[in-house]
Amino acid sequence: MSEILDGLEFADLAAGHDAVLEELTLTLVREADLPDDWLATTVDCYTTEADYYELAQYRHIGPLKARIDEFAADHVATTSAGAVFDVGVGDGHRLARICGLVAERCGRRPEMYGVELSSRMIERARARGIHVYQQDMRLGVPDVERELDGVLFLSGDLGFVMDSLVGPTLRRQALDSAYERLRAGGCVILELVSRDPRAAEGGADVFYFSRVPRVDSDEDEGRAITGPQTWQYIKTFSRAEAVALIEASRFSLADASISYVVRNSADAERVGLHVADNEITADESYRLLISLKK
Ligand SMILES: C[S@@+](CC[C@H](N)C(=O)[O-])C[C@H]1O[C@@H](n2cnc3c(N)ncnc32)[C@H](O)[C@@H]1O
């Protein structure tokens, strides 16, 4: 393990916005060297964070997430918008929000489905009317007995499809299972954690990080709640790796759109903006945002 960015303040993610953000401690490991308990560690993290996950998401990195949700809704709204599946649905707030945006665009609110391992997150997602399967996403998208119009891997969630022996093949299988479940004309949205160029040494590609979320609970008094420290593993992707994954899958690269959502921009107006490769500097990259079409 190489300690690369100790105590990185993610406050810069929302430069120009007044949100309080999380503190991060980050190390980088190779997928091949993952410890046996990496998945349990990761799911425990989300169980611990369940109570304030939604608040933390929208108070902390709201401008970024809002752009991504609109991108997802724009694509889903071009389908027949009957059913959307979120892989690693968490508490379901983003799936519900995206489906609301889809309804605004095309007048049809999709039925919502998801897969998730954490029981605490599942309770919350079900309360939002989402049909949730308690299953490991690494087994692929389950059969919901109807064709899907959209399959979402938000918040870097394809990065939880890891195995120290199988590696990229498992992610290709996950994409192909999404292809299998989609109606012709349906789409996949991938929000991938893009690899920070400062960290791209020695083939290490998995972030192991702790975060301490801080949430403004009371805007009038300006009080902040600090959440417990949690730890998780997530795989990051370079653009070339994402392209290779799509090429190996049943989706066509020619029908794909691939761009970045930026962070760290000196120009606050650009934070969260969905930009093309030629408009980005390495330090700005944060998420790769991809749409695929069946
Ligand atoms: C980063 S959160 C994203 C939640 C939601 N999609 C969003 O964008 O807000 C990832 C979720 O995936 C779940 N998860 C992680 N690994 C999983 C696995 N192998 N199978 C099913 N769920 C998993 C975690 O419990 C967590 O709730």
Short mmCIF file of C-alpha atoms and ligand atoms in Angstrom, two decimals:
data_model
loop_
_atom_site.label_atom_id
_atom_site.label_comp_id
_atom_site.label_asym_id
_atom_site.label_seq_id
_atom_site.Cartn_x
_atom_site.Cartn_y
_atom_site.Cartn_z
CA MET A 1 0.00 0.00 0.00
CA SER A 2 1.32 3.43 -0.80
CA GLU A 3 0.03 6.33 1.26
CA ILE A 4 -0.61 8.98 -1.33
CA LEU A 5 -2.97 11.64 -0.16
CA ASP A 6 -3.24 11.75 3.59
CA GLY A 7 -6.02 13.90 4.96
CA LEU A 8 -7.07 15.26 1.59
CA GLU A 9 -9.76 17.86 2.14
CA PHE A 10 -12.55 17.33 -0.32
CA ALA A 11 -13.78 20.84 0.38
CA ASP A 12 -12.25 21.82 -2.95
CA LEU A 13 -14.87 19.70 -4.71
CA ALA A 14 -17.39 22.44 -4.20
CA ALA A 15 -15.25 25.52 -4.62
CA GLY A 16 -17.56 28.49 -4.73
CA HIS A 17 -20.35 26.68 -2.87
CA ASP A 18 -20.89 26.93 0.87
CA ALA A 19 -21.33 23.24 1.62
CA VAL A 20 -19.26 21.59 4.33
CA LEU A 21 -17.58 18.52 2.95
CA GLU A 22 -16.05 15.31 4.12
CA GLU A 23 -12.48 14.68 5.19
CA LEU A 24 -10.76 11.89 3.39
CA THR A 25 -7.75 9.72 4.02
CA LEU A 26 -6.78 7.77 0.97
CA THR A 27 -4.39 4.97 0.09
CA LEU A 28 -4.13 3.03 -3.14
CA VAL A 29 -3.96 -0.74 -3.57
CA ARG A 30 -3.99 -3.17 -6.45
CA GLU A 31 -7.15 -5.16 -7.14
CA ALA A 32 -4.97 -8.31 -7.13
CA ASP A 33 -3.92 -7.53 -3.52
CA LEU A 34 -7.38 -6.91 -2.03
CA PRO A 35 -7.80 -8.37 1.47
CA ASP A 36 -10.45 -11.09 1.94
CA ASP A 37 -12.71 -8.77 3.97
CA TRP A 38 -12.79 -5.86 1.51
CA LEU A 39 -16.48 -6.31 0.60
CA ALA A 40 -17.68 -6.68 4.21
CA THR A 41 -15.65 -3.57 5.15
CA THR A 42 -17.26 -1.63 2.29
CA VAL A 43 -20.86 -2.69 2.98
CA ASP A 44 -20.38 -2.03 6.75
CA CYS A 45 -19.36 1.49 5.81
CA TYR A 46 -22.70 2.11 4.07
CA THR A 47 -24.67 0.53 6.91
CA THR A 48 -22.95 2.95 9.28
CA GLU A 49 -23.56 5.92 6.98
CA ALA A 50 -27.18 5.03 6.17
CA ASP A 51 -28.77 7.58 8.51
CA TYR A 52 -27.27 10.62 6.83
CA TYR A 53 -26.15 9.32 3.43
CA GLU A 54 -28.67 11.41 1.48
CA LEU A 55 -27.91 14.59 3.40
CA ALA A 56 -24.19 14.07 3.00
CA GLN A 57 -24.55 13.52 -0.74
CA TYR A 58 -26.60 16.59 -1.46
CA ARG A 59 -25.05 18.98 1.01
CA HIS A 60 -21.51 17.95 0.17
CA ILE A 61 -21.28 17.32 -3.52
CA GLY A 62 -24.69 18.48 -4.63
CA PRO A 63 -23.62 20.47 -7.69
CA LEU A 64 -21.76 17.44 -9.06
CA LYS A 65 -24.51 14.94 -8.33
CA ALA A 66 -27.19 17.25 -9.71
CA ARG A 67 -25.39 17.42 -13.07
CA ILE A 68 -24.99 13.67 -13.18
CA ASP A 69 -28.64 13.06 -12.27
CA GLU A 70 -29.73 15.36 -15.10
CA PHE A 71 -27.44 13.56 -17.54
CA ALA A 72 -28.95 10.21 -16.49
CA ALA A 73 -32.51 11.55 -16.75
CA ASP A 74 -31.85 13.03 -20.22
CA HIS A 75 -30.81 9.60 -21.48
CA VAL A 76 -33.51 7.56 -19.74
CA ALA A 77 -36.15 9.99 -21.02
CA THR A 78 -35.26 9.01 -24.62
CA THR A 79 -36.31 5.39 -23.87
CA SER A 80 -39.82 4.13 -23.18
CA ALA A 81 -39.04 4.89 -19.48
CA GLY A 82 -41.02 1.99 -18.05
CA ALA A 83 -38.47 0.54 -15.61
CA VAL A 84 -35.08 1.66 -14.29
CA PHE A 85 -32.64 -0.45 -12.24
CA ASP A 86 -29.95 1.01 -9.92
CA VAL A 87 -27.03 -1.33 -9.23
CA GLY A 88 -25.98 -0.63 -5.61
CA VAL A 89 -29.13 1.42 -5.03
CA GLY A 90 -28.18 2.50 -1.48
CA ASP A 91 -31.00 4.47 0.16
CA GLY A 92 -32.52 5.07 -3.27
CA HIS A 93 -32.62 8.86 -3.09
CA ARG A 94 -30.77 9.30 -6.37
CA LEU A 95 -32.82 6.73 -8.25
CA ALA A 96 -36.02 8.42 -7.00
CA ARG A 97 -34.69 11.84 -7.96
CA ILE A 98 -33.61 10.70 -11.43
CA CYS A 99 -37.00 9.05 -12.06
CA GLY A 100 -38.68 12.31 -11.00
CA LEU A 101 -36.54 14.19 -13.55
CA VAL A 102 -37.45 11.59 -16.20
CA ALA A 103 -41.15 12.21 -15.49
CA GLU A 104 -40.62 15.95 -15.95
CA ARG A 105 -39.00 15.28 -19.33
CA CYS A 106 -41.25 12.65 -20.88
CA GLY A 107 -44.36 12.51 -18.69
CA ARG A 108 -43.72 8.95 -17.53
CA ARG A 109 -42.28 8.01 -14.14
CA PRO A 110 -40.44 4.68 -14.40
CA GLU A 111 -40.95 1.82 -11.93
CA MET A 112 -37.85 1.63 -9.74
CA TYR A 113 -35.70 -1.44 -9.05
CA GLY A 114 -32.35 -2.00 -7.41
CA VAL A 115 -29.87 -4.39 -5.87
CA GLU A 116 -28.17 -3.75 -2.53
CA LEU A 117 -26.48 -5.71 0.27
CA SER A 118 -26.86 -3.41 3.28
CA SER A 119 -30.16 -4.05 5.14
CA ARG A 120 -30.23 -0.50 6.57
CA MET A 121 -29.96 0.99 3.07
CA ILE A 122 -32.58 -1.46 1.76
CA GLU A 123 -35.13 -0.32 4.39
CA ARG A 124 -34.74 3.25 3.22
CA ALA A 125 -34.91 2.41 -0.48
CA ARG A 126 -38.06 0.30 0.01
CA ALA A 127 -39.70 3.19 1.86
CA ARG A 128 -39.24 5.15 -1.39
CA GLY A 129 -41.21 2.57 -3.35
CA ILE A 130 -38.18 0.84 -4.87
CA HIS A 131 -38.26 -2.94 -5.45
CA VAL A 132 -34.94 -4.02 -3.92
CA TYR A 133 -33.17 -7.37 -4.30
CA GLN A 134 -30.75 -8.17 -1.48
CA GLN A 135 -28.02 -9.65 -3.60
CA ASP A 136 -24.34 -9.19 -4.46
CA MET A 137 -24.09 -6.95 -7.54
CA ARG A 138 -21.12 -9.02 -8.69
CA LEU A 139 -23.63 -11.70 -9.71
CA GLY A 140 -25.02 -9.33 -12.36
CA VAL A 141 -28.38 -7.59 -12.81
CA PRO A 142 -31.13 -9.93 -11.55
CA ASP A 143 -34.16 -10.88 -13.65
CA VAL A 144 -37.02 -8.58 -12.58
CA GLU A 145 -39.43 -10.33 -14.97
CA ARG A 146 -39.76 -7.35 -17.26
CA GLU A 147 -37.46 -5.58 -19.69
CA LEU A 148 -35.55 -2.60 -18.33
CA ASP A 149 -35.23 0.81 -19.99
CA GLY A 150 -32.28 1.97 -17.92
CA VAL A 151 -29.56 0.40 -15.78
CA LEU A 152 -27.58 2.81 -13.57
CA PHE A 153 -24.18 2.34 -11.93
CA LEU A 154 -24.04 5.63 -9.99
CA SER A 155 -21.51 6.99 -7.48
CA GLY A 156 -18.73 4.79 -8.85
CA ASP A 157 -20.66 1.60 -8.07
CA LEU A 158 -19.19 -0.46 -10.93
CA GLY A 159 -16.03 -0.05 -8.84
CA PHE A 160 -17.47 -2.51 -6.29
CA VAL A 161 -17.49 -5.23 -8.94
CA MET A 162 -14.05 -6.50 -7.99
CA ASP A 163 -12.32 -9.83 -7.54
CA SER A 164 -8.61 -10.29 -6.93
CA LEU A 165 -8.43 -13.20 -9.41
CA VAL A 166 -11.09 -12.45 -12.04
CA GLY A 167 -10.57 -8.66 -12.35
CA PRO A 168 -11.83 -6.99 -15.56
CA THR A 169 -13.76 -10.05 -16.77
CA LEU A 170 -16.17 -9.67 -13.85
CA ARG A 171 -16.94 -6.06 -14.82
CA ARG A 172 -17.44 -7.05 -18.46
CA GLN A 173 -19.89 -9.72 -17.26
CA ALA A 174 -21.72 -7.13 -15.15
CA LEU A 175 -22.12 -4.86 -18.19
CA ASP A 176 -23.24 -7.78 -20.34
CA SER A 177 -25.85 -8.77 -17.75
CA ALA A 178 -27.20 -5.21 -17.96
CA TYR A 179 -27.28 -5.52 -21.77
CA GLU A 180 -29.21 -8.79 -21.44
CA ARG A 181 -31.89 -7.20 -19.20
CA LEU A 182 -32.36 -4.04 -21.33
CA ARG A 183 -35.07 -3.48 -23.90
CA ALA A 184 -33.72 -2.54 -27.36
CA GLY A 185 -33.19 1.23 -27.18
CA GLY A 186 -32.53 1.10 -23.42
CA CYS A 187 -29.45 2.70 -21.85
CA VAL A 188 -26.78 2.14 -19.23
CA ILE A 189 -25.37 5.09 -17.28
CA LEU A 190 -21.93 4.70 -15.70
CA GLU A 191 -20.63 7.22 -13.17
CA LEU A 192 -17.09 5.91 -12.58
CA VAL A 193 -14.54 7.23 -10.09
CA SER A 194 -11.81 8.45 -12.41
CA ARG A 195 -8.20 7.75 -11.50
CA ASP A 196 -6.32 10.66 -10.08
CA PRO A 197 -3.17 10.92 -12.21
CA ARG A 198 -1.13 11.58 -9.05
CA ALA A 199 -2.05 8.09 -7.90
CA ALA A 200 -1.52 6.07 -11.06
CA GLU A 201 1.68 4.28 -10.12
CA GLY A 202 2.54 0.57 -10.01
CA GLY A 203 -0.78 -0.68 -11.35
CA ALA A 204 -2.60 0.30 -8.15
CA ASP A 205 -6.17 1.08 -9.07
CA VAL A 206 -8.35 0.66 -5.96
CA PHE A 207 -8.90 3.49 -3.49
CA TYR A 208 -9.00 2.37 0.13
CA PHE A 209 -10.27 5.34 2.02
CA SER A 210 -11.75 6.55 5.22
CA ARG A 211 -14.15 9.43 5.31
CA VAL A 212 -15.68 11.52 8.03
CA PRO A 213 -18.79 13.11 6.57
CA ARG A 214 -19.77 16.50 7.91
CA VAL A 215 -23.32 17.60 7.38
CA ASP A 216 -24.83 21.03 7.96
CA SER A 217 -27.89 20.03 9.96
CA ASP A 218 -29.34 23.40 10.71
CA GLU A 219 -28.85 26.16 8.18
CA ASP A 220 -30.15 28.90 10.51
CA GLU A 221 -27.72 28.12 13.27
CA GLY A 222 -25.01 26.84 10.93
CA ARG A 223 -24.51 23.77 13.11
CA ALA A 224 -22.59 20.84 11.58
CA ILE A 225 -22.91 17.14 12.44
CA THR A 226 -19.77 15.08 12.06
CA GLY A 227 -20.44 11.46 11.11
CA PRO A 228 -18.44 8.43 12.22
CA GLN A 229 -15.28 7.51 10.37
CA THR A 230 -15.90 4.68 7.87
CA TRP A 231 -13.64 2.72 5.52
CA GLN A 232 -14.26 1.33 2.07
CA TYR A 233 -12.62 0.04 -1.10
CA ILE A 234 -13.58 1.18 -4.60
CA LYS A 235 -11.97 0.64 -7.96
CA THR A 236 -11.06 3.68 -10.03
CA PHE A 237 -10.91 3.86 -13.84
CA SER A 238 -8.71 5.59 -16.34
CA ARG A 239 -10.45 6.66 -19.53
CA ALA A 240 -8.48 4.04 -21.53
CA GLU A 241 -9.60 1.33 -19.14
CA ALA A 242 -13.24 2.38 -19.44
CA VAL A 243 -12.95 2.31 -23.23
CA ALA A 244 -11.38 -1.19 -23.15
CA LEU A 245 -14.20 -2.40 -20.91
CA ILE A 246 -16.88 -1.12 -23.28
CA GLU A 247 -15.07 -2.59 -26.30
CA ALA A 248 -14.95 -6.02 -24.63
CA SER A 249 -18.67 -5.87 -23.77
CA ARG A 250 -21.77 -6.30 -25.93
CA PHE A 251 -22.27 -2.52 -26.08
CA SER A 252 -20.94 -0.54 -29.00
CA LEU A 253 -18.29 2.09 -28.36
CA ALA A 254 -19.59 3.98 -31.38
CA ASP A 255 -22.90 4.59 -29.56
CA ALA A 256 -21.23 5.55 -26.27
CA SER A 257 -20.76 9.05 -24.89
CA ILE A 258 -17.79 9.47 -22.50
CA SER A 259 -16.92 12.67 -20.66
CA TYR A 260 -15.84 14.02 -17.29
CA VAL A 261 -17.50 15.77 -14.41
CA VAL A 262 -14.94 18.24 -13.09
CA ARG A 263 -13.74 19.17 -9.62
CA ASN A 264 -11.07 21.57 -8.38
CA SER A 265 -11.71 24.16 -11.03
CA ALA A 266 -10.52 27.65 -10.22
CA ASP A 267 -13.66 28.75 -12.02
CA ALA A 268 -16.54 27.86 -9.65
CA GLU A 269 -18.97 27.84 -12.57
CA ARG A 270 -17.17 24.80 -13.96
CA VAL A 271 -17.42 22.66 -10.82
CA GLY A 272 -19.75 19.81 -11.54
CA LEU A 273 -19.81 20.61 -15.23
CA HIS A 274 -20.02 17.71 -17.63
CA VAL A 275 -17.15 18.34 -20.06
CA ALA A 276 -15.40 16.62 -22.95
CA ASP A 277 -11.86 15.19 -22.73
CA ASN A 278 -10.29 18.08 -24.58
CA GLU A 279 -11.70 20.58 -22.07
CA ILE A 280 -10.22 18.99 -18.98
CA THR A 281 -6.94 19.19 -17.14
CA ALA A 282 -5.76 16.10 -15.25
CA ASP A 283 -6.25 17.69 -11.83
CA GLU A 284 -9.87 18.48 -12.55
CA SER A 285 -11.02 14.94 -13.27
CA TYR A 286 -13.41 13.48 -10.74
CA ARG A 287 -15.94 11.19 -12.41
CA LEU A 288 -16.12 9.64 -15.84
CA LEU A 289 -19.69 9.90 -17.04
CA ILE A 290 -20.70 7.40 -19.71
CA SER A 291 -23.89 6.46 -21.49
CA LEU A 292 -24.29 3.23 -23.45
CA LYS A 293 -27.15 2.27 -25.72
CA LYS A 294 -28.57 -1.16 -26.55
C1 LIG B 1 -21.73 4.70 -3.19
S1 LIG B 1 -23.23 3.95 -2.59
C2 LIG B 1 -24.29 4.45 -3.92
C3 LIG B 1 -25.75 4.45 -3.62
C4 LIG B 1 -26.61 5.06 -4.74
N1 LIG B 1 -26.48 4.31 -5.99
C5 LIG B 1 -26.19 6.51 -4.98
O1 LIG B 1 -25.65 6.81 -6.03
O2 LIG B 1 -26.40 7.32 -4.07
C6 LIG B 1 -22.92 2.24 -2.95
C7 LIG B 1 -23.93 1.24 -2.42
O3 LIG B 1 -23.60 -0.05 -2.98
C8 LIG B 1 -23.73 -1.05 -1.99
N2 LIG B 1 -22.84 -2.16 -2.37
C9 LIG B 1 -21.48 -2.19 -2.35
N3 LIG B 1 -21.03 -3.36 -2.81
C10 LIG B 1 -22.12 -4.10 -3.13
C11 LIG B 1 -22.29 -5.39 -3.68
N4 LIG B 1 -21.27 -6.17 -3.98
N5 LIG B 1 -23.56 -5.81 -3.93
C12 LIG B 1 -24.63 -5.02 -3.64
N6 LIG B 1 -24.52 -3.78 -3.10
C13 LIG B 1 -23.27 -3.33 -2.86
C14 LIG B 1 -23.35 -0.34 -0.70
O4 LIG B 1 -23.93 -0.98 0.42
C15 LIG B 1 -23.90 1.07 -0.92
O5 LIG B 1 -25.19 1.25 -0.39
#
